[in-house]
Amino acid sequence: MPHSETVDLASVPLRELHEQLHGLPADTHRTSWQILNPRGRHAVAVGLDAPIRVRVRGHVGYYAAGMNQKAIVTIDGNAGPGVAENMMSGEVRVLGNASMAAGATGRGGLLVVRGDAGARCGISMKGIDIVVRGSVGHMSAFMGQTGNLVVCGDAGEALGDSLYEARLFVRGAVKSLGADCERKEMNEADRATLAALLLRAELSEFDVRDFALYGSARSLYHFHVDNVSSY
């Protein structure tokens, strides 16, 4: 039978929690974990590599749920810089706001932020899907390589600067586009991708027709002296 565990960080050291989580076998039956009193600690629920569900009851600091694989992590609060950094698979959901560099370098999986995300959301993303119900700060998706960033609110300055093949869907206003980022025509495949992401993020109340698509103009892939001022 599935088993549930509750760990109170007010009395259990964070290292001890991670020793338990990292020691779980791939076929673990301890599928549900609840973490109490995180109190802004850094690196909570990092490096998970088992198909478990983890609920963090409170705010977390830097790098929460970083390097996640297979697990579904929900944070009942705000997250500091680098939440879900370098995520490989699974899901991370932040029910509050996320600070800078949410989903940075992520290679797979889904990150959902119910509030706003700070600067450099999705920086150097490499396959992750990120859905933000609110707005994102400046330089979001900087050097984004692959994956999708969905912003249901507004985007700050230099969106998609030095973008590669990541796709950026923004419902609100964009303060400015970064170097080599441009607005694209959205086709049926793009709309289907966006609709599927909103459904997975439980944000299907938003209409895909209200979003604009941004992508790479592909002029900075290779160095050329005529474009030197754009680098």
Coordinates of N, CA and C in Angstrom, one line a residue:
M1 N 0.9 -1.2 0.0 CA 0.0 0.0 0.0 C 0.9 1.2 0.0
P2 N 0.4 2.3 -0.7 CA 1.2 3.6 -0.6 C 1.4 4.1 0.8
H3 N 2.5 4.7 1.0 CA 2.8 5.1 2.4 C 3.1 6.6 2.4
S4 N 2.7 7.3 3.4 CA 2.9 8.7 3.5 C 3.8 9.1 4.7
E5 N 4.6 10.1 4.5 CA 5.6 10.5 5.6 C 5.4 12.0 5.8
T6 N 5.6 12.4 7.1 CA 5.6 13.8 7.4 C 6.9 14.1 8.1
V7 N 7.6 15.1 7.7 CA 8.9 15.5 8.3 C 8.8 17.0 8.7
D8 N 9.0 17.2 10.0 CA 9.0 18.6 10.5 C 10.4 19.1 10.6
L9 N 10.8 20.1 9.8 CA 12.1 20.6 9.8 C 12.4 21.5 11.0
A10 N 11.4 21.7 11.9 CA 11.6 22.4 13.1 C 12.4 21.5 14.1
S11 N 12.3 20.2 13.8 CA 13.0 19.2 14.7 C 13.9 18.2 14.0
V12 N 13.8 18.1 12.7 CA 14.6 17.2 11.9 C 15.5 18.0 11.0
P13 N 16.8 17.7 11.1 CA 17.8 18.5 10.2 C 17.5 18.2 8.7
L14 N 17.7 19.3 7.9 CA 17.5 19.2 6.5 C 18.3 18.0 5.9
R15 N 19.6 17.9 6.3 CA 20.4 16.8 5.8 C 19.8 15.4 6.0
E16 N 19.2 15.3 7.2 CA 18.6 14.0 7.5 C 17.4 13.7 6.6
L17 N 16.6 14.8 6.3 CA 15.5 14.6 5.4 C 16.0 14.2 4.0
H18 N 17.0 14.8 3.5 CA 17.6 14.5 2.2 C 18.2 13.1 2.2
E19 N 18.8 12.6 3.2 CA 19.3 11.3 3.3 C 18.1 10.3 3.1
Q20 N 17.0 10.6 3.7 CA 15.8 9.7 3.5 C 15.3 9.7 2.1
L21 N 15.2 10.9 1.6 CA 14.6 11.1 0.2 C 15.5 10.5 -0.9
H22 N 16.8 10.7 -0.7 CA 17.8 10.2 -1.7 C 18.0 8.7 -1.6
G23 N 17.7 8.2 -0.5 CA 17.8 6.7 -0.3 C 16.7 5.9 -0.8
L24 N 15.6 6.5 -1.3 CA 14.4 5.8 -1.7 C 14.8 4.9 -2.9
P25 N 14.3 3.7 -3.0 CA 14.5 2.9 -4.2 C 13.5 3.3 -5.3
A26 N 13.8 2.9 -6.5 CA 13.0 3.4 -7.7 C 11.6 2.9 -7.6
D27 N 11.4 1.7 -6.9 CA 10.0 1.2 -6.8 C 9.4 1.5 -5.4
T28 N 9.8 2.6 -4.8 CA 9.4 2.9 -3.5 C 7.9 3.0 -3.3
H29 N 7.4 2.5 -2.1 CA 6.0 2.6 -1.8 C 5.7 3.9 -0.9
R30 N 6.8 4.5 -0.5 CA 6.6 5.8 0.3 C 6.4 6.9 -0.7
T31 N 5.2 7.0 -1.3 CA 5.0 7.9 -2.4 C 4.7 9.4 -2.1
S32 N 4.3 9.6 -0.8 CA 3.8 11.0 -0.5 C 4.6 11.5 0.8
W33 N 5.2 12.7 0.6 CA 5.9 13.3 1.7 C 5.4 14.7 1.9
Q34 N 5.3 15.0 3.2 CA 4.9 16.4 3.6 C 6.0 17.0 4.5
I35 N 6.5 18.2 4.1 CA 7.6 18.8 4.8 C 7.0 20.1 5.5
L36 N 7.1 20.1 6.8 CA 6.6 21.2 7.6 C 7.7 22.1 8.0
N37 N 7.4 23.4 8.2 CA 8.3 24.4 8.8 C 9.6 24.6 8.0
P38 N 9.5 24.8 6.7 CA 10.8 25.0 5.9 C 11.4 26.3 6.3
R39 N 10.6 27.3 6.7 CA 11.1 28.6 7.2 C 12.2 29.2 6.4
G40 N 12.0 29.2 5.0 CA 13.0 29.8 4.2 C 14.3 29.1 4.0
R41 N 14.4 27.9 4.4 CA 15.7 27.2 4.2 C 16.0 27.0 2.8
H42 N 17.3 27.0 2.5 CA 17.8 26.8 1.1 C 17.9 25.3 0.8
A43 N 17.8 25.1 -0.5 CA 18.0 23.7 -1.1 C 17.1 22.7 -0.5
V44 N 15.8 23.0 -0.3 CA 14.8 22.0 0.2 C 14.4 21.2 -0.9
A45 N 14.4 19.9 -0.7 CA 13.9 18.9 -1.7 C 14.7 18.9 -3.0
V46 N 16.0 19.0 -2.9 CA 16.8 19.0 -4.1 C 17.3 17.6 -4.5
G47 N 17.6 17.4 -5.8 CA 18.2 16.1 -6.2 C 17.3 14.9 -6.1
L48 N 16.0 15.1 -6.1 CA 15.1 14.0 -6.0 C 15.1 13.1 -7.3
D49 N 15.1 11.8 -7.1 CA 15.2 10.9 -8.2 C 14.3 9.7 -8.0
A50 N 13.0 9.9 -7.6 CA 12.1 8.9 -7.4 C 10.7 9.4 -7.7
P51 N 9.8 8.6 -8.2 CA 8.4 9.1 -8.5 C 7.5 9.3 -7.3
I52 N 7.9 10.3 -6.5 CA 7.2 10.6 -5.3 C 6.5 12.0 -5.4
R53 N 5.6 12.2 -4.5 CA 5.0 13.6 -4.3 C 5.5 14.2 -3.0
V54 N 5.9 15.4 -3.1 CA 6.4 16.2 -2.0 C 5.7 17.5 -1.9
R55 N 5.2 17.7 -0.7 CA 4.5 19.0 -0.4 C 5.2 19.7 0.7
V56 N 5.7 20.9 0.3 CA 6.4 21.8 1.2 C 5.5 22.8 1.8
R57 N 5.2 22.8 3.1 CA 4.2 23.7 3.7 C 4.9 25.0 4.2
G58 N 5.2 25.9 3.3 CA 5.7 27.2 3.7 C 6.7 27.7 2.6
H59 N 7.4 28.8 3.0 CA 8.3 29.5 2.1 C 9.7 28.8 2.1
V60 N 10.3 28.8 0.9 CA 11.7 28.2 0.8 C 12.7 29.2 0.3
G61 N 13.9 29.0 0.5 CA 15.0 29.9 0.0 C 15.5 29.5 -1.3
Y62 N 16.9 29.5 -1.5 CA 17.5 29.3 -2.7 C 17.4 27.8 -3.2
Y63 N 17.2 27.6 -4.5 CA 17.4 26.3 -5.2 C 16.5 25.2 -4.7
A64 N 15.3 25.6 -4.2 CA 14.4 24.5 -3.9 C 14.0 23.6 -5.1
A65 N 13.9 22.4 -4.8 CA 13.6 21.4 -5.9 C 14.5 21.4 -7.1
G66 N 15.7 21.8 -6.9 CA 16.7 21.8 -8.0 C 17.1 20.4 -8.4
M67 N 17.5 20.3 -9.6 CA 17.9 19.0 -10.2 C 16.9 17.9 -10.0
N68 N 15.6 18.3 -10.1 CA 14.5 17.3 -9.8 C 14.4 16.3 -11.0
Q69 N 14.2 15.0 -10.7 CA 13.9 14.0 -11.6 C 12.7 13.2 -11.1
K70 N 11.7 13.0 -11.9 CA 10.5 12.1 -11.6 C 9.6 12.6 -10.6
A71 N 10.0 13.4 -9.6 CA 9.1 13.8 -8.5 C 8.2 14.9 -8.8
I72 N 7.1 15.0 -8.1 CA 6.2 16.1 -8.2 C 6.3 16.9 -6.9
V73 N 6.8 18.1 -7.0 CA 7.0 18.9 -5.8 C 6.1 20.1 -5.8
T74 N 5.4 20.3 -4.7 CA 4.5 21.5 -4.6 C 5.0 22.3 -3.4
I75 N 5.2 23.6 -3.6 CA 5.6 24.5 -2.6 C 4.5 25.5 -2.2
D76 N 4.0 25.3 -1.0 CA 2.9 26.2 -0.5 C 3.4 27.5 0.0
G77 N 3.9 28.3 -0.8 CA 4.5 29.6 -0.4 C 5.3 30.2 -1.5
N78 N 6.2 31.1 -1.2 CA 7.1 31.7 -2.1 C 8.5 30.9 -2.2
A79 N 9.2 31.1 -3.3 CA 10.4 30.4 -3.5 C 11.5 31.4 -3.8
G80 N 12.7 31.2 -3.3 CA 13.8 32.1 -3.5 C 14.5 31.8 -4.9
P81 N 15.6 32.4 -5.1 CA 16.3 32.3 -6.4 C 16.6 30.8 -6.8
G82 N 16.4 30.5 -8.1 CA 16.8 29.2 -8.6 C 15.9 28.1 -8.3
V83 N 14.6 28.3 -8.1 CA 13.7 27.2 -7.9 C 13.7 26.3 -9.1
A84 N 13.8 25.0 -8.9 CA 13.7 24.0 -10.0 C 14.9 24.2 -11.0
E85 N 16.0 24.7 -10.5 CA 17.2 24.9 -11.3 C 17.7 23.5 -11.8
N86 N 18.0 23.5 -13.1 CA 18.5 22.3 -13.7 C 17.6 21.1 -13.6
M87 N 16.3 21.3 -13.6 CA 15.3 20.2 -13.5 C 15.4 19.3 -14.7
M88 N 15.3 18.0 -14.5 CA 15.4 17.1 -15.7 C 14.0 16.5 -16.1
S89 N 13.2 16.3 -15.1 CA 11.8 15.7 -15.4 C 11.0 15.9 -14.2
G90 N 9.7 15.5 -14.2 CA 8.8 15.7 -13.1 C 8.1 17.0 -13.2
E91 N 7.6 17.5 -12.0 CA 6.9 18.7 -11.9 C 7.3 19.5 -10.7
V92 N 7.4 20.8 -10.8 CA 7.5 21.6 -9.6 C 6.5 22.8 -9.7
R93 N 5.7 22.9 -8.6 CA 4.7 23.9 -8.6 C 4.9 24.9 -7.4
V94 N 5.0 26.1 -7.7 CA 5.1 27.2 -6.6 C 3.8 27.9 -6.5
L95 N 3.1 27.8 -5.4 CA 1.8 28.4 -5.3 C 1.9 29.9 -5.0
G96 N 3.0 30.4 -4.6 CA 3.2 31.8 -4.4 C 4.0 32.4 -5.5
N97 N 5.0 33.3 -5.2 CA 5.9 33.9 -6.1 C 7.2 33.2 -6.2
A98 N 7.9 33.4 -7.3 CA 9.3 32.9 -7.4 C 10.3 34.0 -7.6
S99 N 11.4 34.0 -7.0 CA 12.4 35.0 -7.2 C 13.1 34.8 -8.5
M100 N 14.3 35.3 -8.7 CA 15.0 35.3 -10.0 C 15.5 33.9 -10.3
A101 N 15.7 33.7 -11.7 CA 16.3 32.5 -12.2 C 15.5 31.2 -12.0
A102 N 14.2 31.4 -11.9 CA 13.3 30.2 -11.8 C 13.5 29.3 -13.0
G103 N 13.7 28.0 -12.8 CA 13.8 27.1 -13.9 C 15.1 27.2 -14.7
A104 N 16.1 27.9 -14.1 CA 17.3 28.1 -14.9 C 18.0 26.8 -15.3
T105 N 18.4 26.8 -16.6 CA 19.1 25.7 -17.2 C 18.3 24.4 -17.2
G106 N 17.0 24.5 -17.0 CA 16.2 23.3 -16.9 C 16.2 22.5 -18.2
R107 N 16.3 21.2 -18.1 CA 16.4 20.3 -19.3 C 15.1 19.6 -19.6
G108 N 14.1 19.6 -18.7 CA 12.9 18.8 -18.9 C 11.9 19.1 -17.8
G109 N 10.8 18.5 -17.8 CA 9.8 18.6 -16.8 C 9.0 19.9 -16.9
L110 N 8.1 20.2 -15.9 CA 7.2 21.3 -15.9 C 7.4 22.1 -14.6
L111 N 7.6 23.4 -14.8 CA 7.6 24.3 -13.6 C 6.4 25.2 -13.8
V112 N 5.6 25.3 -12.7 CA 4.4 26.2 -12.7 C 4.6 27.2 -11.5
V113 N 4.5 28.5 -11.8 CA 4.5 29.5 -10.8 C 3.1 30.2 -10.8
R114 N 2.4 30.1 -9.7 CA 1.0 30.6 -9.6 C 1.1 32.2 -9.5
G115 N 2.1 32.7 -8.9 CA 2.2 34.1 -8.8 C 3.1 34.7 -9.9
D116 N 4.0 35.6 -9.5 CA 5.0 36.2 -10.4 C 6.3 35.6 -10.3
A117 N 7.1 35.7 -11.3 CA 8.5 35.2 -11.3 C 9.5 36.4 -11.5
G118 N 10.6 36.4 -10.9 CA 11.5 37.5 -11.0 C 12.4 37.5 -12.3
A119 N 13.5 38.3 -12.2 CA 14.3 38.4 -13.4 C 14.9 37.1 -13.8
R120 N 15.2 37.0 -15.1 CA 15.9 35.8 -15.7 C 15.2 34.5 -15.5
C121 N 13.9 34.6 -15.5 CA 13.1 33.3 -15.4 C 13.4 32.5 -16.7
G122 N 13.8 31.2 -16.5 CA 14.1 30.4 -17.6 C 15.4 30.7 -18.3
I123 N 16.3 31.3 -17.6 CA 17.6 31.6 -18.2 C 18.3 30.3 -18.7
S124 N 18.8 30.3 -19.9 CA 19.5 29.1 -20.5 C 18.7 27.9 -20.4
M125 N 17.4 28.0 -20.5 CA 16.5 26.8 -20.5 C 16.9 25.9 -21.7
K126 N 16.8 24.6 -21.4 CA 17.3 23.6 -22.3 C 16.3 22.4 -22.5
G127 N 15.0 22.8 -22.5 CA 14.0 21.8 -22.7 C 12.9 21.8 -21.7
I128 N 13.0 22.5 -20.6 CA 12.0 22.7 -19.6 C 10.8 23.4 -20.2
D129 N 9.6 23.2 -19.6 CA 8.4 24.0 -19.9 C 8.1 24.7 -18.6
I130 N 7.9 26.1 -18.7 CA 7.7 26.9 -17.6 C 6.4 27.7 -17.8
V131 N 5.5 27.7 -16.9 CA 4.2 28.4 -17.0 C 4.1 29.3 -15.8
V132 N 4.0 30.6 -16.0 CA 3.9 31.6 -15.0 C 2.5 32.3 -15.1
R133 N 1.7 32.2 -14.0 CA 0.4 32.8 -14.1 C 0.4 34.3 -14.0
G134 N 1.4 34.8 -13.4 CA 1.6 36.3 -13.3 C 2.6 36.8 -14.3
S135 N 3.5 37.7 -13.9 CA 4.4 38.3 -14.8 C 5.8 37.9 -14.5
V136 N 6.7 38.1 -15.4 CA 8.2 37.8 -15.2 C 9.0 39.0 -15.4
G137 N 10.2 39.0 -14.7 CA 11.1 40.1 -14.7 C 12.0 40.2 -16.0
H138 N 13.0 41.1 -15.9 CA 13.8 41.4 -17.1 C 14.7 40.2 -17.4
M139 N 15.1 40.1 -18.6 CA 16.1 39.1 -19.2 C 15.5 37.7 -19.0
S140 N 14.2 37.5 -19.0 CA 13.7 36.2 -18.9 C 14.0 35.4 -20.2
A141 N 14.2 34.1 -20.1 CA 14.6 33.3 -21.2 C 15.9 33.7 -21.9
F142 N 16.8 34.4 -21.2 CA 18.0 34.8 -21.8 C 18.8 33.5 -22.2
M143 N 19.2 33.5 -23.5 CA 19.9 32.4 -24.0 C 19.1 31.1 -24.0
G144 N 17.8 31.2 -24.0 CA 16.9 30.0 -24.0 C 17.2 29.1 -25.2
Q145 N 17.5 27.9 -25.0 CA 17.9 27.0 -26.1 C 16.7 26.2 -26.6
T146 N 16.0 25.5 -25.8 CA 14.8 24.8 -26.2 C 13.8 24.8 -25.0
G147 N 12.6 24.4 -25.3 CA 11.5 24.4 -24.3 C 10.5 25.6 -24.5
N148 N 9.6 25.8 -23.6 CA 8.6 26.8 -23.7 C 8.4 27.6 -22.4
L149 N 8.3 28.9 -22.6 CA 8.0 29.8 -21.5 C 6.7 30.4 -21.7
V150 N 5.7 30.2 -20.9 CA 4.4 30.8 -21.0 C 4.2 31.8 -19.9
V151 N 3.9 33.0 -20.2 CA 3.7 34.1 -19.3 C 2.2 34.6 -19.4
C152 N 1.4 34.4 -18.4 CA 0.0 34.9 -18.5 C -0.1 36.4 -18.2
G153 N 0.9 37.0 -17.6 CA 0.9 38.4 -17.3 C 1.8 39.1 -18.3
D154 N 2.7 40.0 -17.7 CA 3.6 40.9 -18.6 C 5.0 40.3 -18.5
A155 N 5.8 40.8 -19.4 CA 7.3 40.5 -19.4 C 8.1 41.7 -19.3
G156 N 9.2 41.7 -18.5 CA 10.1 42.8 -18.4 C 11.0 43.1 -19.5
E157 N 12.0 43.9 -19.3 CA 12.9 44.3 -20.4 C 13.7 43.1 -20.9
A158 N 14.1 43.2 -22.2 CA 15.1 42.3 -22.8 C 14.6 40.8 -22.8
L159 N 13.3 40.6 -23.1 CA 12.8 39.3 -23.1 C 13.5 38.5 -24.2
G160 N 13.9 37.3 -23.9 CA 14.5 36.4 -24.9 C 15.8 36.9 -25.5
D161 N 16.6 37.6 -24.8 CA 17.8 38.1 -25.3 C 18.7 36.9 -25.7
S162 N 19.3 37.0 -26.9 CA 20.2 35.9 -27.4 C 19.5 34.6 -27.4
L163 N 18.3 34.6 -27.8 CA 17.4 33.3 -27.8 C 17.9 32.4 -28.9
Y164 N 17.8 31.1 -28.6 CA 18.0 30.1 -29.6 C 16.7 29.5 -30.1
E165 N 16.2 28.3 -29.7 CA 15.0 27.7 -30.2 C 13.9 27.6 -29.2
A166 N 14.0 28.2 -28.1 CA 12.9 28.2 -27.1 C 11.8 29.1 -27.6
R167 N 10.6 28.7 -27.3 CA 9.4 29.5 -27.7 C 8.8 30.2 -26.5
L168 N 8.5 31.5 -26.6 CA 8.0 32.3 -25.5 C 6.5 32.8 -25.9
F169 N 5.6 32.4 -25.0 CA 4.2 32.8 -25.2 C 3.9 33.9 -24.1
V170 N 3.5 35.1 -24.5 CA 3.2 36.1 -23.5 C 1.8 36.7 -23.8
R171 N 1.0 36.7 -22.7 CA -0.4 37.2 -22.8 C -0.4 38.7 -22.7
G172 N 0.4 39.3 -21.9 CA 0.4 40.7 -21.6 C 1.4 41.5 -22.4
A173 N 1.8 42.6 -21.8 CA 2.7 43.5 -22.5 C 4.1 43.1 -22.3
V174 N 5.0 43.4 -23.3 CA 6.4 43.1 -23.2 C 7.1 44.4 -23.2
K175 N 7.9 44.7 -22.1 CA 8.5 46.0 -22.0 C 9.5 46.2 -23.1
S176 N 10.3 45.2 -23.5 CA 11.2 45.3 -24.6 C 11.7 43.9 -24.9
L177 N 12.1 43.7 -26.2 CA 12.7 42.5 -26.6 C 14.2 42.5 -26.6
G178 N 14.8 41.4 -26.2 CA 16.3 41.4 -26.2 C 16.9 41.2 -27.6
A179 N 18.2 41.2 -27.7 CA 18.9 41.0 -29.0 C 18.4 39.7 -29.6
D180 N 18.1 39.8 -30.9 CA 17.7 38.6 -31.7 C 16.4 37.9 -31.4
C181 N 15.6 38.6 -30.6 CA 14.2 38.1 -30.3 C 13.2 38.9 -31.1
E182 N 12.2 38.2 -31.7 CA 11.2 38.9 -32.4 C 9.9 38.2 -32.3
R183 N 8.8 39.0 -32.6 CA 7.5 38.4 -32.5 C 7.3 37.5 -33.8
K184 N 6.6 36.3 -33.5 CA 6.4 35.3 -34.6 C 4.9 35.2 -34.8
E185 N 4.6 34.7 -36.0 CA 3.2 34.3 -36.3 C 3.0 32.9 -35.6
M186 N 1.8 32.8 -34.9 CA 1.5 31.6 -34.2 C 0.7 30.7 -35.1
N187 N 1.1 29.4 -35.3 CA 0.4 28.5 -36.2 C -0.4 27.6 -35.3
E188 N -1.1 26.6 -35.9 CA -2.0 25.7 -35.2 C -1.2 24.8 -34.2
A189 N 0.0 24.4 -34.7 CA 0.9 23.6 -33.8 C 1.3 24.4 -32.5
D190 N 1.6 25.6 -32.7 CA 2.0 26.5 -31.6 C 0.8 26.6 -30.6
R191 N -0.4 26.9 -31.2 CA -1.6 27.0 -30.3 C -1.9 25.7 -29.6
A192 N -1.7 24.6 -30.2 CA -1.9 23.3 -29.6 C -1.0 23.1 -28.4
T193 N 0.3 23.5 -28.6 CA 1.3 23.4 -27.6 C 0.9 24.2 -26.4
L194 N 0.6 25.5 -26.7 CA 0.2 26.4 -25.6 C -1.0 25.9 -24.9
A195 N -2.0 25.5 -25.6 CA -3.3 25.0 -24.9 C -2.9 23.8 -24.0
A196 N -2.1 22.9 -24.4 CA -1.7 21.7 -23.6 C -0.9 22.1 -22.4
L197 N -0.1 23.1 -22.5 CA 0.7 23.6 -21.3 C -0.2 24.3 -20.3
L198 N -1.2 25.1 -20.8 CA -2.1 25.7 -19.9 C -3.0 24.7 -19.2
L199 N -3.3 23.6 -19.9 CA -4.1 22.6 -19.3 C -3.3 21.9 -18.2
R200 N -2.1 21.5 -18.5 CA -1.2 20.8 -17.5 C -1.0 21.7 -16.3
A201 N -0.9 23.0 -16.5 CA -0.6 24.0 -15.4 C -1.9 24.3 -14.7
E202 N -3.0 23.8 -15.1 CA -4.4 24.0 -14.5 C -4.7 25.5 -14.6
L203 N -4.4 26.1 -15.8 CA -4.7 27.5 -16.1 C -5.5 27.6 -17.4
S204 N -6.4 26.7 -17.6 CA -7.1 26.6 -18.9 C -8.1 27.7 -19.0
E205 N -8.3 28.6 -17.9 CA -9.2 29.7 -18.1 C -8.6 30.8 -19.0
F206 N -7.4 30.7 -19.3 CA -6.8 31.7 -20.3 C -7.0 31.2 -21.7
D207 N -7.3 32.1 -22.6 CA -7.6 31.9 -24.0 C -6.3 32.0 -24.8
V208 N -5.9 30.9 -25.6 CA -4.7 30.9 -26.3 C -4.7 32.1 -27.3
R209 N -5.8 32.5 -27.8 CA -5.9 33.6 -28.7 C -5.4 35.0 -28.2
D210 N -5.3 35.0 -26.9 CA -4.8 36.3 -26.2 C -3.3 36.4 -26.1
F211 N -2.6 35.3 -26.5 CA -1.1 35.3 -26.4 C -0.4 35.6 -27.7
A212 N 0.8 36.2 -27.5 CA 1.6 36.4 -28.6 C 2.8 35.5 -28.5
L213 N 3.4 35.1 -29.6 CA 4.5 34.2 -29.7 C 5.8 34.9 -30.0
Y214 N 6.9 34.7 -29.3 CA 8.2 35.3 -29.6 C 9.2 34.2 -29.8
G215 N 10.1 34.4 -30.7 CA 11.2 33.4 -30.9 C 12.4 34.1 -31.5
S216 N 13.4 33.3 -31.9 CA 14.7 33.8 -32.4 C 14.6 34.3 -33.8
A217 N 15.2 35.4 -34.1 CA 15.4 35.9 -35.4 C 16.5 35.2 -36.2
R218 N 17.3 34.4 -35.4 CA 18.4 33.5 -36.0 C 19.5 34.3 -36.7
S219 N 19.7 35.5 -36.3 CA 20.8 36.3 -36.9 C 22.1 36.3 -36.1
L220 N 22.0 35.7 -34.8 CA 23.2 35.7 -34.0 C 23.7 34.3 -33.7
Y221 N 23.3 33.3 -34.5 CA 23.7 31.9 -34.3 C 25.2 31.8 -34.5
H222 N 25.8 32.5 -35.5 CA 27.2 32.5 -35.8 C 27.7 33.9 -35.8
F223 N 28.9 34.1 -35.2 CA 29.4 35.4 -35.2 C 29.7 36.0 -36.6
H224 N 29.2 37.2 -36.7 CA 29.4 38.0 -38.0 C 29.8 39.4 -37.6
V225 N 30.8 40.0 -38.2 CA 31.2 41.3 -37.8 C 30.2 42.4 -38.0
D226 N 29.3 42.2 -38.9 CA 28.2 43.2 -39.1 C 27.2 43.2 -38.0
N227 N 27.2 42.1 -37.1 CA 26.3 42.1 -36.0 C 27.0 42.3 -34.7
V228 N 28.2 42.8 -34.7 CA 29.0 42.9 -33.5 C 28.4 43.7 -32.4
S229 N 27.6 44.8 -32.8 CA 27.0 45.6 -31.7 C 25.8 44.9 -31.0
S230 N 25.4 43.8 -31.5 CA 24.2 43.1 -30.9 C 24.7 42.1 -29.9
Y231 N 26.0 41.7 -29.9 CA 26.4 40.7 -29.0 C 26.6 41.2 -27.6

